[in-house]
Amino acid sequence: MNLLDDIASCRLCTARFEATHTGHQPRPVVRAEASARILIAGQAPGARVHASGLPFDDPSGDRLRNWMGLTRDQFYDARRIAIVPMAFCFPGTTAKGADLPPPPLCARTWRTQVLDTLPNIQLTLLVGGYAQKWHLKSGSVTDTVAAWRTHAPSVYPLPHPSWRNTAWLKRHPWFEADLVPHLRRHLAEVLA
């Protein structure tokens, strides 16, 4: 059995997920091939991704693909782009419908092993605070994303592309005016 098969059969969080408001079973969603040159490190799958089994298969994914300047086919080419969230399963929601945070157990158990299978990564997108804290040991998302030039061109910290962050994007127009065009140019070079 290979690593991705081991991850697909992981049930470490079964009791945790059954105890959530959604009461669901684990369904790991990760894409990682050794040939990938780009790594997208997100938070955890949402409910739609849990249902489809395809990462970023939701409006957040539409926004992320727009930021990257990629079509769906380009984005889902696992030979070129690995999608490895901080937790591989939908963590569930609270009774009020808020997503629960990614369980740290997933990253402790699997993250280093998966990253070790990706020797060709030239560009990493850190989508949201959980990925930024793990990879960069950083503070707030705003401060980390504002300091993007410190990490570019090999790493780009991004806010989460959720609709919930639309107000953040309006308050920080430099993100789409400065960072996004730079990211698109560098992505095109890496994928060429």
GROMACS .gro file of C-alpha atoms in nm:
model
  192
    1MET     CA    1   0.000   0.000   0.000
    2ASN     CA    2   0.135   0.346  -0.081
    3LEU     CA    3   0.108   0.663   0.127
    4LEU     CA    4  -0.200   0.801  -0.053
    5ASP     CA    5  -0.376   0.465  -0.001
    6ASP     CA    6  -0.286   0.481   0.369
    7ILE     CA    7  -0.428   0.834   0.389
    8ALA     CA    8  -0.745   0.733   0.204
    9SER     CA    9  -0.808   0.463   0.464
   10CYS     CA   10  -0.724   0.685   0.764
   11ARG     CA   11  -0.993   0.681   1.033
   12LEU     CA   12  -0.805   0.854   1.319
   13CYS     CA   13  -1.074   1.121   1.354
   14THR     CA   14  -1.384   0.902   1.327
   15ALA     CA   15  -1.502   0.962   1.683
   16ARG     CA   16  -1.424   1.335   1.659
   17PHE     CA   17  -1.628   1.375   1.339
   18GLU     CA   18  -1.918   1.163   1.465
   19ALA     CA   19  -1.938   1.398   1.767
   20THR     CA   20  -1.975   1.711   1.550
   21HIS     CA   21  -2.303   1.869   1.455
   22THR     CA   22  -2.268   1.713   1.108
   23GLY     CA   23  -2.197   1.365   1.247
   24HIS     CA   24  -2.006   1.256   0.937
   25GLN     CA   25  -1.741   0.996   0.859
   26PRO     CA   26  -1.383   1.072   0.749
   27ARG     CA   27  -1.324   1.122   0.377
   28PRO     CA   28  -0.963   1.229   0.315
   29VAL     CA   29  -0.921   1.460   0.015
   30VAL     CA   30  -0.561   1.510  -0.098
   31ARG     CA   31  -0.383   1.518  -0.434
   32ALA     CA   32  -0.008   1.466  -0.446
   33GLU     CA   33   0.208   1.329  -0.726
   34ALA     CA   34   0.587   1.336  -0.713
   35SER     CA   35   0.604   1.531  -1.040
   36ALA     CA   36   0.406   1.829  -0.900
   37ARG     CA   37   0.585   2.165  -0.916
   38ILE     CA   38   0.324   2.367  -0.727
   39LEU     CA   39   0.193   2.295  -0.379
   40ILE     CA   40  -0.136   2.438  -0.257
   41ALA     CA   41  -0.147   2.411   0.121
   42GLY     CA   42  -0.499   2.492   0.238
   43GLN     CA   43  -0.691   2.445   0.562
   44ALA     CA   44  -0.932   2.152   0.533
   45PRO     CA   45  -1.206   2.047   0.294
   46GLY     CA   46  -1.547   2.207   0.335
   47ALA     CA   47  -1.882   2.030   0.320
   48ARG     CA   48  -1.905   2.052  -0.063
   49VAL     CA   49  -1.556   1.909  -0.105
   50HIS     CA   50  -1.642   1.634   0.144
   51ALA     CA   51  -1.939   1.545  -0.075
   52SER     CA   52  -1.754   1.558  -0.409
   53GLY     CA   53  -1.409   1.433  -0.304
   54LEU     CA   54  -1.249   1.702  -0.524
   55PRO     CA   55  -1.046   1.974  -0.345
   56PHE     CA   56  -1.159   2.335  -0.387
   57ASP     CA   57  -1.470   2.217  -0.572
   58ASP     CA   58  -1.670   2.513  -0.444
   59PRO     CA   59  -1.689   2.894  -0.477
   60SER     CA   60  -1.365   2.926  -0.276
   61GLY     CA   61  -1.196   2.717  -0.542
   62ASP     CA   62  -1.340   2.939  -0.815
   63ARG     CA   63  -1.188   3.244  -0.643
   64LEU     CA   64  -0.853   3.069  -0.586
   65ARG     CA   65  -0.834   2.960  -0.952
   66ASN     CA   66  -0.912   3.319  -1.053
   67TRP     CA   67  -0.629   3.449  -0.832
   68MET     CA   68  -0.398   3.193  -0.992
   69GLY     CA   69  -0.519   3.264  -1.346
   70LEU     CA   70  -0.582   2.893  -1.408
   71THR     CA   71  -0.863   2.696  -1.567
   72ARG     CA   72  -1.020   2.405  -1.381
   73ASP     CA   73  -0.831   2.160  -1.603
   74GLN     CA   74  -0.497   2.328  -1.527
   75PHE     CA   75  -0.576   2.350  -1.156
   76TYR     CA   76  -0.668   1.981  -1.129
   77ASP     CA   77  -0.365   1.850  -1.319
   78ALA     CA   78  -0.218   1.651  -1.028
   79ARG     CA   79   0.102   1.590  -1.225
   80ARG     CA   80   0.173   1.962  -1.192
   81ILE     CA   81  -0.022   2.082  -0.886
   82ALA     CA   82  -0.039   1.907  -0.548
   83ILE     CA   83  -0.324   2.003  -0.316
   84VAL     CA   84  -0.235   1.911   0.041
   85PRO     CA   85  -0.449   2.076   0.310
   86MET     CA   86  -0.351   2.095   0.676
   87ALA     CA   87  -0.624   1.838   0.747
   88PHE     CA   88  -0.746   1.603   0.478
   89CYS     CA   89  -1.105   1.562   0.597
   90PHE     CA   90  -1.396   1.799   0.648
   91PRO     CA   91  -1.377   1.877   1.022
   92GLY     CA   92  -1.751   1.936   1.055
   93THR     CA   93  -1.949   2.233   1.181
   94THR     CA   94  -2.078   2.374   1.504
   95ALA     CA   95  -2.452   2.382   1.577
   96LYS     CA   96  -2.451   2.739   1.437
   97GLY     CA   97  -2.302   2.619   1.108
   98ALA     CA   98  -1.946   2.750   1.151
   99ASP     CA   99  -1.670   2.524   1.020
  100LEU     CA  100  -1.460   2.363   1.290
  101PRO     CA  101  -1.082   2.409   1.270
  102PRO     CA  102  -0.864   2.144   1.106
  103PRO     CA  103  -0.770   1.880   1.364
  104PRO     CA  104  -0.392   1.915   1.433
  105LEU     CA  105  -0.367   1.535   1.454
  106CYS     CA  106  -0.386   1.514   1.075
  107ALA     CA  107  -0.084   1.738   1.013
  108ARG     CA  108   0.113   1.569   1.293
  109THR     CA  109   0.039   1.227   1.146
  110TRP     CA  110   0.069   1.285   0.771
  111ARG     CA  111   0.207   1.624   0.664
  112THR     CA  112   0.581   1.562   0.672
  113GLN     CA  113   0.539   1.223   0.506
  114VAL     CA  114   0.339   1.373   0.218
  115LEU     CA  115   0.571   1.670   0.170
  116ASP     CA  116   0.867   1.432   0.157
  117THR     CA  117   0.708   1.269  -0.152
  118LEU     CA  118   0.704   1.602  -0.340
  119PRO     CA  119   1.067   1.669  -0.437
  120ASN     CA  120   0.991   1.894  -0.734
  121ILE     CA  121   0.792   2.171  -0.563
  122GLN     CA  122   0.908   2.513  -0.685
  123LEU     CA  123   0.617   2.724  -0.564
  124THR     CA  124   0.399   2.692  -0.254
  125LEU     CA  125   0.069   2.872  -0.193
  126LEU     CA  126  -0.019   2.895   0.176
  127VAL     CA  127  -0.395   2.944   0.179
  128GLY     CA  128  -0.515   3.073   0.516
  129GLY     CA  129  -0.377   3.104   0.865
  130TYR     CA  130  -0.341   2.735   0.953
  131ALA     CA  131  -0.110   2.666   0.659
  132GLN     CA  132   0.083   2.988   0.718
  133LYS     CA  133   0.139   2.911   1.086
  134TRP     CA  134   0.260   2.558   1.011
  135HIS     CA  135   0.490   2.647   0.721
  136LEU     CA  136   0.611   2.994   0.826
  137LYS     CA  137   0.548   2.997   1.204
  138SER     CA  138   0.373   3.327   1.130
  139GLY     CA  139   0.129   3.550   1.313
  140SER     CA  140  -0.185   3.707   1.173
  141VAL     CA  141  -0.300   3.635   0.819
  142THR     CA  142  -0.308   4.007   0.737
  143ASP     CA  143   0.051   4.064   0.852
  144THR     CA  144   0.175   3.748   0.681
  145VAL     CA  145   0.003   3.821   0.349
  146ALA     CA  146   0.115   4.186   0.365
  147ALA     CA  147   0.475   4.061   0.393
  148TRP     CA  148   0.437   3.837   0.085
  149ARG     CA  149   0.746   3.982  -0.084
  150THR     CA  150   0.956   3.840   0.203
  151HIS     CA  151   0.862   3.487   0.094
  152ALA     CA  152   0.814   3.522  -0.283
  153PRO     CA  153   0.886   3.385  -0.534
  154SER     CA  154   0.896   3.037  -0.375
  155VAL     CA  155   0.611   3.092  -0.124
  156TYR     CA  156   0.297   3.305  -0.146
  157PRO     CA  157   0.081   3.343   0.165
  158LEU     CA  158  -0.282   3.403   0.066
  159PRO     CA  159  -0.598   3.477   0.261
  160HIS     CA  160  -0.856   3.202   0.246
  161PRO     CA  161  -1.060   3.255  -0.074
  162SER     CA  162  -1.390   3.208   0.110
  163TRP     CA  163  -1.674   3.453   0.048
  164ARG     CA  164  -1.640   3.531   0.420
  165ASN     CA  165  -1.317   3.714   0.334
  166THR     CA  166  -1.473   3.947   0.076
  167ALA     CA  167  -1.465   4.235   0.329
  168TRP     CA  168  -1.095   4.161   0.395
  169LEU     CA  169  -1.024   4.184   0.021
  170LYS     CA  170  -1.206   4.519   0.000
  171ARG     CA  171  -1.005   4.656   0.295
  172HIS     CA  172  -0.678   4.538   0.139
  173PRO     CA  173  -0.694   4.629  -0.234
  174TRP     CA  174  -0.316   4.583  -0.262
  175PHE     CA  175  -0.373   4.206  -0.252
  176GLU     CA  176  -0.547   4.188  -0.590
  177ALA     CA  177  -0.358   4.487  -0.734
  178ASP     CA  178  -0.004   4.378  -0.640
  179LEU     CA  179   0.022   4.020  -0.513
  180VAL     CA  180  -0.219   3.849  -0.754
  181PRO     CA  181  -0.052   3.973  -1.077
  182HIS     CA  182   0.291   3.878  -0.941
  183LEU     CA  183   0.160   3.534  -0.843
  184ARG     CA  184   0.004   3.477  -1.187
  185ARG     CA  185   0.328   3.566  -1.365
  186HIS     CA  186   0.535   3.337  -1.146
  187LEU     CA  187   0.283   3.051  -1.176
  188ALA     CA  188   0.294   3.078  -1.553
  189GLU     CA  189   0.675   3.053  -1.544
  190VAL     CA  190   0.670   2.746  -1.316
  191LEU     CA  191   0.406   2.572  -1.527
  192ALA     CA  192   0.572   2.655  -1.862
   0.00000   0.00000   0.00000
